[in-house]
Amino acid sequence: MVVQKSTGMRKAGMSSAGFVLGMLLIVLEVCDGGITSSYVRNDDLSLDMPLDSDVFQVPPGYNVPQQVHITQGDHEGKGVIVSWVTPDEPGSSTVIYWAENNTSLKKSAQATVLTYKYFNYTSGYIHHCTIDNLEFDTKYYYEVGTGNTARRFWFVTPPRVGPDVAYTFGLIGDLGQTHDSNDTLTHYELNPAKGQTLLFVGDLSYADDYPFHDNNRWDTWGRFIERNVAYQPWIWTAGNHEIDFVPELGESKPFKPYTNRYFVPYEASGSTSPLWYSIKRASAYIIVLSSYSAYGKYTPQYKWLEKELPIVNRTETPWLIVLMHSPLYNSYVHHYMEGESFRVMYEEWFVEYEVDVVFAGHVHAYERSERISNVAYNISNGLCTPNSDRSAPVYITIGDGGNLEGLVTEMTEPQPSYSAFREASFGHGIFDIKNRTHAFFSWHRNQDGYAVEADSLWLKNRYWNSLEDSSSLAAF
Ligand SMILES: [Fe+2]
């Protein structure tokens, strides 16, 4: 792999002649346009897990809480939003919680309860409870439901925000609810790298692929992922499968099921919409954007991001991560250039503010870019080829969670120079922050053993370590 070769060569301390030869070899590889993996998958559709699968099982008993899920509940990581659904009646809205190291001090917090209708579907009672002012770096148990319907879970709060706090994020996108989806989640759970929080890059349940956007599929999906998301926060990004805009069914409010079911702490970052927001977590500053909300100049999302990027304090949170659904750089045929207008709007800011990495989904495959930008183009100057740029992010597409639409295998040829590695396989990613200067990204395909890295990259922080680069192109 180009990147590992160049890194390894640096470590070995090459002679100048060897260095020149090495660089020539890299140029040749770059001119060939990076690596297209030799793994070839068939592009058959993935099969849904049967509705009577254990992963979809309704917890036994009357009105028992189900679809329990958590996400960050404030800007700094001291809050958690606990959500769940009761099917028959509202029931208890109380969350009882206590620190593992102080079991005698049990506290409670109250949830709000809502229901929504979608065409001929009426939801269960959806509870959302924000728990504030938790201690950092502490294991908490929590209970929802009462008496013999109570269910107990736990989570671990992140360490206090700081520049050298090690922390491990998982990455999944476009998950759905097929056998492949289950393989992806299992692989993530059993990865010895042990992700502590999952960054989800959009397209959750794929309920909209079923007749009349069957919202029962939001419920089955909620039960499927509970085994993980009840114990570690998933940070949500909206994708196109969350839009659910179907005026012919009388459903003309975009994102209705998604925004009713998945609350996020958007107000804590001054956002006016749950579709774009930010959080700090450990040494990372994570900005979530919406590919399917207005993003042109003067729109609410634009104005929010314009204010947001300058206030990121890289001395406090060195790692600036952006999540969105539709990738800005994608060399697969499917969805090719769909992110282009978004790129025209925001790439310049990503370079100016030295975003470390942009994660996206949407394309049902994996791809990693070089550090490149295409900001020089001004319509008339002809400079429309992405160039090596030390201040640019690495773009990683990880829409390979395993939904019913299957993999996309058709790639543009030849592989463009901005594309460092691409492969159409299902899998997940791990972004493992070591300290303020170094993080290790790895991609894990479902066919491999749990610890196998099918692609990997050391990222050097753009703010703290930008002169040395992890990208082969940017070495020039
Ligand atoms: Fe998508």
CSV table of C-alpha atoms and ligand atoms in Angstrom, one decimal:
chain,number,residue,atom,x,y,z
A,1,MET,CA,0.0,0.0,0.0
A,2,VAL,CA,1.4,3.4,-0.9
A,3,VAL,CA,1.0,5.0,2.4
A,4,GLN,CA,2.5,2.2,4.4
A,5,LYS,CA,5.4,2.0,2.0
A,6,SER,CA,6.2,5.7,2.3
A,7,THR,CA,5.9,5.7,6.1
A,8,GLY,CA,8.1,2.6,6.4
A,9,MET,CA,10.7,4.1,4.2
A,10,ARG,CA,10.8,7.3,6.3
A,11,LYS,CA,11.3,5.2,9.4
A,12,ALA,CA,14.1,3.2,7.9
A,13,GLY,CA,16.1,6.4,7.1
A,14,MET,CA,16.8,6.1,3.4
A,15,SER,CA,19.8,7.2,1.5
A,16,SER,CA,19.2,10.1,-0.8
A,17,ALA,CA,19.4,7.8,-3.9
A,18,GLY,CA,17.0,5.4,-2.2
A,19,PHE,CA,14.7,8.3,-1.4
A,20,VAL,CA,14.6,9.5,-5.0
A,21,LEU,CA,13.9,6.0,-6.2
A,22,GLY,CA,11.2,5.6,-3.6
A,23,MET,CA,9.6,8.8,-4.6
A,24,LEU,CA,9.6,7.8,-8.2
A,25,LEU,CA,8.0,4.5,-7.4
A,26,ILE,CA,5.3,6.4,-5.4
A,27,VAL,CA,4.8,8.8,-8.4
A,28,LEU,CA,4.3,5.8,-10.6
A,29,GLU,CA,1.7,4.4,-8.3
A,30,VAL,CA,0.0,7.7,-7.8
A,31,CYS,CA,-0.1,8.2,-11.6
A,32,ASP,CA,-1.8,4.8,-11.7
A,33,GLY,CA,-4.3,6.4,-9.3
A,34,GLY,CA,-3.8,4.6,-6.0
A,35,ILE,CA,-4.9,1.1,-5.1
A,36,THR,CA,-8.0,-0.7,-6.4
A,37,SER,CA,-8.2,-3.8,-4.3
A,38,SER,CA,-8.1,-7.1,-6.1
A,39,TYR,CA,-10.9,-8.4,-3.9
A,40,VAL,CA,-14.0,-8.8,-6.1
A,41,ARG,CA,-17.4,-9.2,-4.5
A,42,ASN,CA,-20.5,-10.1,-6.3
A,43,ASP,CA,-23.0,-7.3,-6.4
A,44,ASP,CA,-26.1,-9.4,-5.5
A,45,LEU,CA,-28.5,-7.7,-3.2
A,46,SER,CA,-28.1,-8.4,0.5
A,47,LEU,CA,-30.8,-10.4,2.1
A,48,ASP,CA,-32.9,-9.1,5.0
A,49,MET,CA,-32.8,-11.0,8.2
A,50,PRO,CA,-36.2,-12.7,8.7
A,51,LEU,CA,-38.6,-10.8,10.9
A,52,ASP,CA,-38.6,-13.7,13.4
A,53,SER,CA,-34.8,-13.4,13.9
A,54,ASP,CA,-33.6,-13.1,17.4
A,55,VAL,CA,-32.1,-9.7,16.6
A,56,PHE,CA,-35.6,-8.3,16.1
A,57,GLN,CA,-37.1,-10.0,19.1
A,58,VAL,CA,-39.5,-7.9,21.2
A,59,PRO,CA,-38.5,-8.1,24.8
A,60,PRO,CA,-41.1,-10.3,26.6
A,61,GLY,CA,-43.7,-8.8,28.8
A,62,TYR,CA,-46.3,-6.1,28.7
A,63,ASN,CA,-45.1,-2.6,27.6
A,64,VAL,CA,-41.4,-3.5,28.1
A,65,PRO,CA,-39.0,-0.8,26.9
A,66,GLN,CA,-37.4,-1.6,23.6
A,67,GLN,CA,-35.1,0.0,21.1
A,68,VAL,CA,-33.0,1.5,23.9
A,69,HIS,CA,-30.3,3.8,22.5
A,70,ILE,CA,-28.0,6.5,23.7
A,71,THR,CA,-26.1,9.4,22.3
A,72,GLN,CA,-24.1,12.3,23.6
A,73,GLY,CA,-26.4,14.8,25.4
A,74,ASP,CA,-24.4,18.0,25.7
A,75,HIS,CA,-21.4,19.6,24.1
A,76,GLU,CA,-18.6,18.3,26.3
A,77,GLY,CA,-19.5,14.7,27.0
A,78,LYS,CA,-21.0,15.0,30.5
A,79,GLY,CA,-24.5,14.5,29.2
A,80,VAL,CA,-26.2,11.5,27.7
A,81,ILE,CA,-29.6,11.2,25.9
A,82,VAL,CA,-31.3,7.9,26.7
A,83,SER,CA,-34.1,7.0,24.3
A,84,TRP,CA,-36.5,4.0,24.2
A,85,VAL,CA,-39.9,3.0,23.0
A,86,THR,CA,-42.8,1.5,24.9
A,87,PRO,CA,-45.3,-0.2,22.6
A,88,ASP,CA,-48.6,-0.3,24.5
A,89,GLU,CA,-48.8,2.8,26.7
A,90,PRO,CA,-46.5,5.6,27.8
A,91,GLY,CA,-45.5,3.8,31.0
A,92,SER,CA,-42.8,5.2,33.1
A,93,SER,CA,-40.7,8.1,31.8
A,94,THR,CA,-38.1,7.8,34.5
A,95,VAL,CA,-34.5,6.8,34.0
A,96,ILE,CA,-32.8,5.7,37.2
A,97,TYR,CA,-29.0,5.9,37.0
A,98,TRP,CA,-26.0,5.5,39.3
A,99,ALA,CA,-22.2,5.4,39.1
A,100,GLU,CA,-20.6,2.0,39.3
A,101,ASN,CA,-18.3,3.4,42.0
A,102,ASN,CA,-21.2,4.9,44.1
A,103,THR,CA,-24.1,2.4,44.0
A,104,SER,CA,-25.8,3.9,47.0
A,105,LEU,CA,-26.4,7.2,45.2
A,106,LYS,CA,-29.2,6.5,42.7
A,107,LYS,CA,-30.5,9.5,40.8
A,108,SER,CA,-33.4,9.9,38.4
A,109,ALA,CA,-34.2,11.9,35.3
A,110,GLN,CA,-37.4,12.4,33.4
A,111,ALA,CA,-38.0,11.8,29.8
A,112,THR,CA,-40.3,13.5,27.4
A,113,VAL,CA,-42.7,11.2,25.5
A,114,LEU,CA,-43.9,11.6,21.9
A,115,THR,CA,-45.6,9.6,19.2
A,116,TYR,CA,-45.9,10.3,15.5
A,117,LYS,CA,-47.9,9.1,12.6
A,118,TYR,CA,-46.6,8.3,9.2
A,119,PHE,CA,-49.1,7.4,6.5
A,120,ASN,CA,-50.9,4.4,8.0
A,121,TYR,CA,-48.4,3.8,10.8
A,122,THR,CA,-48.6,5.1,14.4
A,123,SER,CA,-45.4,4.9,16.5
A,124,GLY,CA,-45.1,3.5,19.9
A,125,TYR,CA,-44.4,5.9,22.8
A,126,ILE,CA,-40.9,7.3,22.1
A,127,HIS,CA,-39.1,8.5,25.3
A,128,HIS,CA,-36.1,10.8,25.3
A,129,CYS,CA,-34.3,11.6,28.5
A,130,THR,CA,-31.3,13.9,28.8
A,131,ILE,CA,-29.1,13.1,31.8
A,132,ASP,CA,-26.8,16.1,32.6
A,133,ASN,CA,-23.7,16.7,34.7
A,134,LEU,CA,-22.3,13.2,34.8
A,135,GLU,CA,-18.8,12.7,36.0
A,136,PHE,CA,-16.2,12.2,33.2
A,137,ASP,CA,-14.6,8.8,32.6
A,138,THR,CA,-17.1,7.0,34.8
A,139,LYS,CA,-19.2,3.8,34.3
A,140,TYR,CA,-22.9,4.4,34.9
A,141,TYR,CA,-25.7,1.9,35.1
A,142,TYR,CA,-29.1,3.0,34.1
A,143,GLU,CA,-32.6,1.5,34.2
A,144,VAL,CA,-35.7,2.2,32.1
A,145,GLY,CA,-39.1,0.7,32.8
A,146,THR,CA,-40.4,-0.2,36.3
A,147,GLY,CA,-41.0,-3.3,38.4
A,148,ASN,CA,-40.8,-6.5,36.4
A,149,THR,CA,-40.5,-4.5,33.1
A,150,ALA,CA,-37.3,-2.7,34.2
A,151,ARG,CA,-34.3,-3.2,31.9
A,152,ARG,CA,-30.8,-2.3,33.0
A,153,PHE,CA,-27.9,-1.1,30.8
A,154,TRP,CA,-24.6,0.8,31.2
A,155,PHE,CA,-22.4,3.3,29.5
A,156,VAL,CA,-19.0,4.8,30.2
A,157,THR,CA,-18.7,8.6,30.0
A,158,PRO,CA,-15.6,9.9,28.0
A,159,PRO,CA,-12.6,11.4,29.8
A,160,ARG,CA,-12.6,15.2,30.3
A,161,VAL,CA,-11.9,17.0,27.1
A,162,GLY,CA,-8.2,17.6,26.5
A,163,PRO,CA,-5.6,17.6,23.8
A,164,ASP,CA,-3.8,14.3,24.5
A,165,VAL,CA,-6.8,12.2,25.6
A,166,ALA,CA,-6.6,8.9,23.8
A,167,TYR,CA,-10.0,7.8,22.5
A,168,THR,CA,-11.3,5.2,20.0
A,169,PHE,CA,-14.2,5.9,17.6
A,170,GLY,CA,-15.9,3.3,15.4
A,171,LEU,CA,-17.4,4.2,12.0
A,172,ILE,CA,-20.3,2.6,10.3
A,173,GLY,CA,-22.6,3.9,7.6
A,174,ASP,CA,-25.5,2.8,5.5
A,175,LEU,CA,-26.3,-0.1,7.9
A,176,GLY,CA,-29.8,-1.4,7.2
A,177,GLN,CA,-31.0,-4.7,8.6
A,178,THR,CA,-29.6,-7.5,6.5
A,179,HIS,CA,-27.4,-10.5,7.3
A,180,ASP,CA,-24.5,-8.3,6.1
A,181,SER,CA,-25.6,-5.5,8.5
A,182,ASN,CA,-25.5,-8.0,11.3
A,183,ASP,CA,-22.0,-9.2,10.2
A,184,THR,CA,-20.8,-5.6,10.2
A,185,LEU,CA,-22.1,-4.8,13.7
A,186,THR,CA,-20.8,-8.1,15.1
A,187,HIS,CA,-17.4,-7.4,13.5
A,188,TYR,CA,-17.3,-4.0,15.1
A,189,GLU,CA,-18.3,-5.4,18.5
A,190,LEU,CA,-15.6,-8.0,18.4
A,191,ASN,CA,-12.8,-5.8,17.0
A,192,PRO,CA,-10.1,-5.9,19.6
A,193,ALA,CA,-9.6,-2.1,18.9
A,194,LYS,CA,-12.7,-1.7,21.0
A,195,GLY,CA,-14.5,1.4,19.7
A,196,GLN,CA,-15.9,3.5,22.6
A,197,THR,CA,-18.3,5.6,20.6
A,198,LEU,CA,-19.7,5.0,17.1
A,199,LEU,CA,-19.8,7.8,14.5
A,200,PHE,CA,-22.7,6.9,12.2
A,201,VAL,CA,-22.5,8.5,8.8
A,202,GLY,CA,-26.1,8.2,7.8
A,203,ASP,CA,-28.7,5.9,6.2
A,204,LEU,CA,-30.0,4.0,9.3
A,205,SER,CA,-32.9,1.6,8.8
A,206,TYR,CA,-33.7,1.8,5.1
A,207,ALA,CA,-37.4,1.7,6.1
A,208,ASP,CA,-38.1,3.8,3.1
A,209,ASP,CA,-37.2,0.9,0.8
A,210,TYR,CA,-40.2,-1.0,2.0
A,211,PRO,CA,-43.8,-0.4,0.8
A,212,PHE,CA,-45.2,2.9,2.0
A,213,HIS,CA,-41.9,3.5,3.9
A,214,ASP,CA,-43.0,0.9,6.3
A,215,ASN,CA,-42.1,2.5,9.6
A,216,ASN,CA,-42.3,-0.8,11.4
A,217,ARG,CA,-38.8,-1.2,9.9
A,218,TRP,CA,-37.6,1.7,12.0
A,219,ASP,CA,-38.8,-0.4,15.0
A,220,THR,CA,-37.1,-3.6,13.9
A,221,TRP,CA,-33.9,-1.6,13.2
A,222,GLY,CA,-34.1,-0.1,16.7
A,223,ARG,CA,-34.3,-3.5,18.2
A,224,PHE,CA,-31.5,-4.8,16.1
A,225,ILE,CA,-28.9,-2.2,17.1
A,226,GLU,CA,-29.9,-2.0,20.7
A,227,ARG,CA,-27.3,-4.5,21.7
A,228,ASN,CA,-24.6,-2.0,20.9
A,229,VAL,CA,-26.2,1.5,21.0
A,230,ALA,CA,-27.7,1.0,24.5
A,231,TYR,CA,-24.2,0.7,25.8
A,232,GLN,CA,-22.2,3.2,23.8
A,233,PRO,CA,-23.3,6.4,22.2
A,234,TRP,CA,-23.9,6.5,18.4
A,235,ILE,CA,-23.3,10.0,17.0
A,236,TRP,CA,-26.0,10.5,14.3
A,237,THR,CA,-25.7,11.9,10.8
A,238,ALA,CA,-28.8,12.1,8.5
A,239,GLY,CA,-28.6,10.4,5.1
A,240,ASN,CA,-31.0,10.4,2.2
A,241,HIS,CA,-32.8,7.4,3.6
A,242,GLU,CA,-33.8,9.6,6.5
A,243,ILE,CA,-35.6,12.1,4.3
A,244,ASP,CA,-38.9,10.2,4.1
A,245,PHE,CA,-40.5,12.9,2.0
A,246,VAL,CA,-43.6,11.4,0.2
A,247,PRO,CA,-46.2,14.0,-0.4
A,248,GLU,CA,-48.3,11.5,-2.3
A,249,LEU,CA,-48.7,9.6,1.0
A,250,GLY,CA,-49.5,12.8,2.7
A,251,GLU,CA,-46.0,12.9,4.2
A,252,SER,CA,-44.4,16.2,3.3
A,253,LYS,CA,-42.3,16.9,6.4
A,254,PRO,CA,-38.8,15.8,5.6
A,255,PHE,CA,-36.9,13.7,8.2
A,256,LYS,CA,-40.0,13.0,10.3
A,257,PRO,CA,-39.4,9.5,11.6
A,258,TYR,CA,-35.6,10.1,12.0
A,259,THR,CA,-36.0,13.4,14.0
A,260,ASN,CA,-38.7,11.9,16.2
A,261,ARG,CA,-36.7,8.8,17.0
A,262,TYR,CA,-33.1,10.0,17.2
A,263,PHE,CA,-32.5,13.1,19.3
A,264,VAL,CA,-29.2,14.9,19.2
A,265,PRO,CA,-27.8,17.7,21.4
A,266,TYR,CA,-27.9,20.3,18.6
A,267,GLU,CA,-28.9,23.3,20.7
A,268,ALA,CA,-25.7,22.9,22.8
A,269,SER,CA,-23.7,23.9,19.8
A,270,GLY,CA,-25.9,26.8,18.8
A,271,SER,CA,-27.5,25.0,16.0
A,272,THR,CA,-31.2,25.5,15.1
A,273,SER,CA,-31.6,22.1,13.6
A,274,PRO,CA,-30.9,18.5,14.7
A,275,LEU,CA,-29.5,17.8,11.2
A,276,TRP,CA,-26.3,19.8,11.8
A,277,TYR,CA,-24.5,20.2,15.1
A,278,SER,CA,-21.2,19.6,16.9
A,279,ILE,CA,-19.9,17.9,20.0
A,280,LYS,CA,-16.6,17.6,21.8
A,281,ARG,CA,-15.5,14.2,22.9
A,282,ALA,CA,-12.1,13.5,24.5
A,283,SER,CA,-9.6,15.1,22.1
A,284,ALA,CA,-12.0,15.3,19.2
A,285,TYR,CA,-14.2,18.0,17.9
A,286,ILE,CA,-16.9,16.4,15.7
A,287,ILE,CA,-19.0,18.5,13.3
A,288,VAL,CA,-22.0,16.8,11.8
A,289,LEU,CA,-23.4,18.2,8.6
A,290,SER,CA,-26.5,17.5,6.5
A,291,SER,CA,-26.1,16.7,2.8
A,292,TYR,CA,-29.8,16.9,2.4
A,293,SER,CA,-30.6,20.3,4.0
A,294,ALA,CA,-30.1,23.6,2.4
A,295,TYR,CA,-26.4,24.5,2.5
A,296,GLY,CA,-26.1,27.4,0.1
A,297,LYS,CA,-24.8,30.8,1.1
A,298,TYR,CA,-26.9,32.4,3.8
A,299,THR,CA,-28.8,29.2,4.7
A,300,PRO,CA,-29.1,28.3,8.4
A,301,GLN,CA,-26.6,25.5,8.0
A,302,TYR,CA,-24.1,27.7,6.2
A,303,LYS,CA,-24.4,30.4,8.8
A,304,TRP,CA,-24.0,28.0,11.6
A,305,LEU,CA,-20.8,26.4,10.1
A,306,GLU,CA,-19.4,29.8,9.3
A,307,LYS,CA,-19.5,30.6,13.0
A,308,GLU,CA,-18.6,27.2,14.1
A,309,LEU,CA,-15.3,26.5,12.4
A,310,PRO,CA,-13.5,29.6,13.8
A,311,ILE,CA,-14.3,28.7,17.4
A,312,VAL,CA,-12.9,25.2,17.3
A,313,ASN,CA,-9.9,25.4,19.8
A,314,ARG,CA,-7.3,22.9,18.5
A,315,THR,CA,-5.3,23.4,21.7
A,316,GLU,CA,-8.2,21.8,23.6
A,317,THR,CA,-9.5,19.4,20.9
A,318,PRO,CA,-6.8,18.9,18.3
A,319,TRP,CA,-8.7,16.4,16.1
A,320,LEU,CA,-11.3,18.1,13.9
A,321,ILE,CA,-13.6,15.5,12.3
A,322,VAL,CA,-16.4,16.2,9.9
A,323,LEU,CA,-19.3,13.8,9.3
A,324,MET,CA,-21.7,14.0,6.4
A,325,HIS,CA,-23.5,11.5,4.3
A,326,SER,CA,-22.7,12.2,0.7
A,327,PRO,CA,-18.9,12.1,0.0
A,328,LEU,CA,-17.1,15.0,-1.6
A,329,TYR,CA,-14.6,12.7,-3.3
A,330,ASN,CA,-15.9,9.4,-4.7
A,331,SER,CA,-14.5,7.5,-7.6
A,332,TYR,CA,-17.3,4.8,-7.8
A,333,VAL,CA,-19.8,5.2,-10.7
A,334,HIS,CA,-22.7,5.2,-8.3
A,335,HIS,CA,-23.3,8.6,-6.7
A,336,TYR,CA,-20.4,10.0,-8.7
A,337,MET,CA,-20.2,13.8,-8.2
A,338,GLU,CA,-23.3,13.9,-6.0
A,339,GLY,CA,-21.3,15.7,-3.4
A,340,GLU,CA,-19.9,18.2,-5.8
A,341,SER,CA,-22.1,21.2,-5.0
A,342,PHE,CA,-21.4,20.6,-1.3
A,343,ARG,CA,-17.7,20.5,-2.1
A,344,VAL,CA,-17.9,23.8,-3.9
A,345,MET,CA,-19.5,25.4,-0.9
A,346,TYR,CA,-17.4,24.0,1.9
A,347,GLU,CA,-14.1,22.5,0.8
A,348,GLU,CA,-12.4,25.9,1.1
A,349,TRP,CA,-13.3,26.1,4.7
A,350,PHE,CA,-12.2,22.5,5.4
A,351,VAL,CA,-8.8,23.5,4.1
A,352,GLU,CA,-8.7,26.9,5.8
A,353,TYR,CA,-9.5,25.4,9.2
A,354,GLU,CA,-7.4,22.3,8.6
A,355,VAL,CA,-10.0,19.6,9.1
A,356,ASP,CA,-8.2,16.3,9.8
A,357,VAL,CA,-10.6,13.9,8.2
A,358,VAL,CA,-14.1,13.9,6.6
A,359,PHE,CA,-16.1,10.7,7.0
A,360,ALA,CA,-19.0,10.0,4.7
A,361,GLY,CA,-21.2,7.1,3.6
A,362,HIS,CA,-23.8,6.9,0.8
A,363,VAL,CA,-21.6,4.9,-1.6
A,364,HIS,CA,-21.9,1.2,-0.6
A,365,ALA,CA,-18.2,0.5,-0.6
A,366,TYR,CA,-15.0,1.7,1.0
A,367,GLU,CA,-12.7,4.5,-0.3
A,368,ARG,CA,-9.9,6.6,1.1
A,369,SER,CA,-8.5,9.7,-0.6
A,370,GLU,CA,-5.1,11.3,-0.6
A,371,ARG,CA,-4.8,14.7,1.1
A,372,ILE,CA,-6.0,16.8,-1.8
A,373,SER,CA,-8.0,19.9,-2.4
A,374,ASN,CA,-9.7,21.3,-5.5
A,375,VAL,CA,-10.1,24.9,-4.2
A,376,ALA,CA,-8.0,26.6,-6.8
A,377,TYR,CA,-10.6,26.4,-9.5
A,378,ASN,CA,-12.5,29.6,-10.2
A,379,ILE,CA,-14.5,28.6,-13.4
A,380,SER,CA,-12.2,30.4,-15.8
A,381,ASN,CA,-8.7,29.3,-14.8
A,382,GLY,CA,-8.9,25.7,-15.8
A,383,LEU,CA,-7.4,24.5,-12.5
A,384,CYS,CA,-10.0,21.8,-12.0
A,385,THR,CA,-7.8,18.8,-11.0
A,386,PRO,CA,-7.5,18.0,-7.2
A,387,ASN,CA,-4.0,18.8,-6.0
A,388,SER,CA,-1.9,17.7,-3.1
A,389,ASP,CA,-2.7,19.9,-0.2
A,390,ARG,CA,-1.1,19.5,3.3
A,391,SER,CA,-4.0,21.5,4.9
A,392,ALA,CA,-6.7,19.4,3.3
A,393,PRO,CA,-8.5,16.5,5.1
A,394,VAL,CA,-8.4,12.9,4.2
A,395,TYR,CA,-11.8,11.9,2.8
A,396,ILE,CA,-13.0,8.4,3.8
A,397,THR,CA,-16.1,6.8,2.5
A,398,ILE,CA,-17.5,4.1,4.7
A,399,GLY,CA,-21.0,3.5,3.3
A,400,ASP,CA,-20.4,-0.3,3.4
A,401,GLY,CA,-22.5,-1.2,6.4
A,402,GLY,CA,-24.4,-3.9,4.5
A,403,ASN,CA,-28.0,-2.7,3.6
A,404,LEU,CA,-30.5,-4.4,1.3
A,405,GLU,CA,-29.4,-2.4,-1.7
A,406,GLY,CA,-26.1,-4.4,-1.8
A,407,LEU,CA,-22.6,-3.3,-2.7
A,408,VAL,CA,-21.7,-0.9,-5.5
A,409,THR,CA,-18.8,-2.5,-7.5
A,410,GLU,CA,-18.6,-0.4,-10.6
A,411,MET,CA,-15.7,2.0,-10.4
A,412,THR,CA,-14.6,4.9,-12.6
A,413,GLU,CA,-11.5,4.0,-14.6
A,414,PRO,CA,-8.7,4.7,-14.5
A,415,GLN,CA,-8.6,5.3,-10.7
A,416,PRO,CA,-8.3,9.0,-10.2
A,417,SER,CA,-5.1,10.3,-8.5
A,418,TYR,CA,-7.1,11.6,-5.5
A,419,SER,CA,-8.2,8.0,-4.7
A,420,ALA,CA,-5.6,6.3,-2.5
A,421,PHE,CA,-7.5,3.0,-1.9
A,422,ARG,CA,-10.9,1.6,-2.8
A,423,GLU,CA,-12.6,-1.7,-2.4
A,424,ALA,CA,-16.3,-2.8,-2.7
A,425,SER,CA,-16.6,-4.9,0.5
A,426,PHE,CA,-18.8,-4.6,3.6
A,427,GLY,CA,-17.0,-3.5,6.7
A,428,HIS,CA,-16.5,-0.8,9.4
A,429,GLY,CA,-13.8,1.6,10.4
A,430,ILE,CA,-11.9,2.5,13.6
A,431,PHE,CA,-10.4,5.9,14.3
A,432,ASP,CA,-8.0,5.5,17.1
A,433,ILE,CA,-6.7,8.8,18.6
A,434,LYS,CA,-3.4,8.3,20.4
A,435,ASN,CA,-2.5,11.8,21.3
A,436,ARG,CA,-2.6,15.3,19.9
A,437,THR,CA,-0.4,14.5,17.0
A,438,HIS,CA,-1.2,10.9,15.9
A,439,ALA,CA,-4.3,8.9,15.2
A,440,PHE,CA,-4.6,5.5,13.5
A,441,PHE,CA,-7.4,4.7,11.1
A,442,SER,CA,-8.2,1.2,10.0
A,443,TRP,CA,-10.8,-0.4,7.8
A,444,HIS,CA,-12.0,-3.9,8.6
A,445,ARG,CA,-13.9,-5.9,6.0
A,446,ASN,CA,-16.4,-8.5,7.2
A,447,GLN,CA,-14.8,-11.4,5.5
A,448,ASP,CA,-11.6,-11.1,7.6
A,449,GLY,CA,-10.7,-12.0,11.1
A,450,TYR,CA,-11.7,-9.4,13.7
A,451,ALA,CA,-8.3,-7.9,14.1
A,452,VAL,CA,-7.4,-7.8,10.4
A,453,GLU,CA,-6.9,-4.3,8.9
A,454,ALA,CA,-7.8,-4.4,5.2
A,455,ASP,CA,-6.6,-0.8,4.9
A,456,SER,CA,-4.9,1.5,7.4
A,457,LEU,CA,-3.3,4.9,7.7
A,458,TRP,CA,-1.5,6.9,10.4
A,459,LEU,CA,-3.0,10.4,10.4
A,460,LYS,CA,-0.8,13.2,11.6
A,461,ASN,CA,-2.8,16.0,13.1
A,462,ARG,CA,-3.2,19.0,10.7
A,463,TYR,CA,-2.9,21.6,13.5
A,464,TRP,CA,-0.1,20.0,15.5
A,465,ASN,CA,1.9,18.1,13.0
A,466,SER,CA,1.0,19.3,9.6
A,467,LEU,CA,4.5,19.4,8.1
A,468,GLU,CA,4.9,15.7,8.0
A,469,ASP,CA,2.1,14.0,6.2
A,470,SER,CA,0.5,10.6,6.0
A,471,SER,CA,-0.5,11.0,2.4
A,472,SER,CA,1.7,9.9,-0.4
A,473,LEU,CA,0.6,12.6,-2.7
A,474,ALA,CA,1.1,15.4,-0.2
A,475,ALA,CA,4.7,14.3,0.2
A,476,PHE,CA,5.4,16.4,-2.9
B,1,FE,FE,-27.3,7.2,1.1
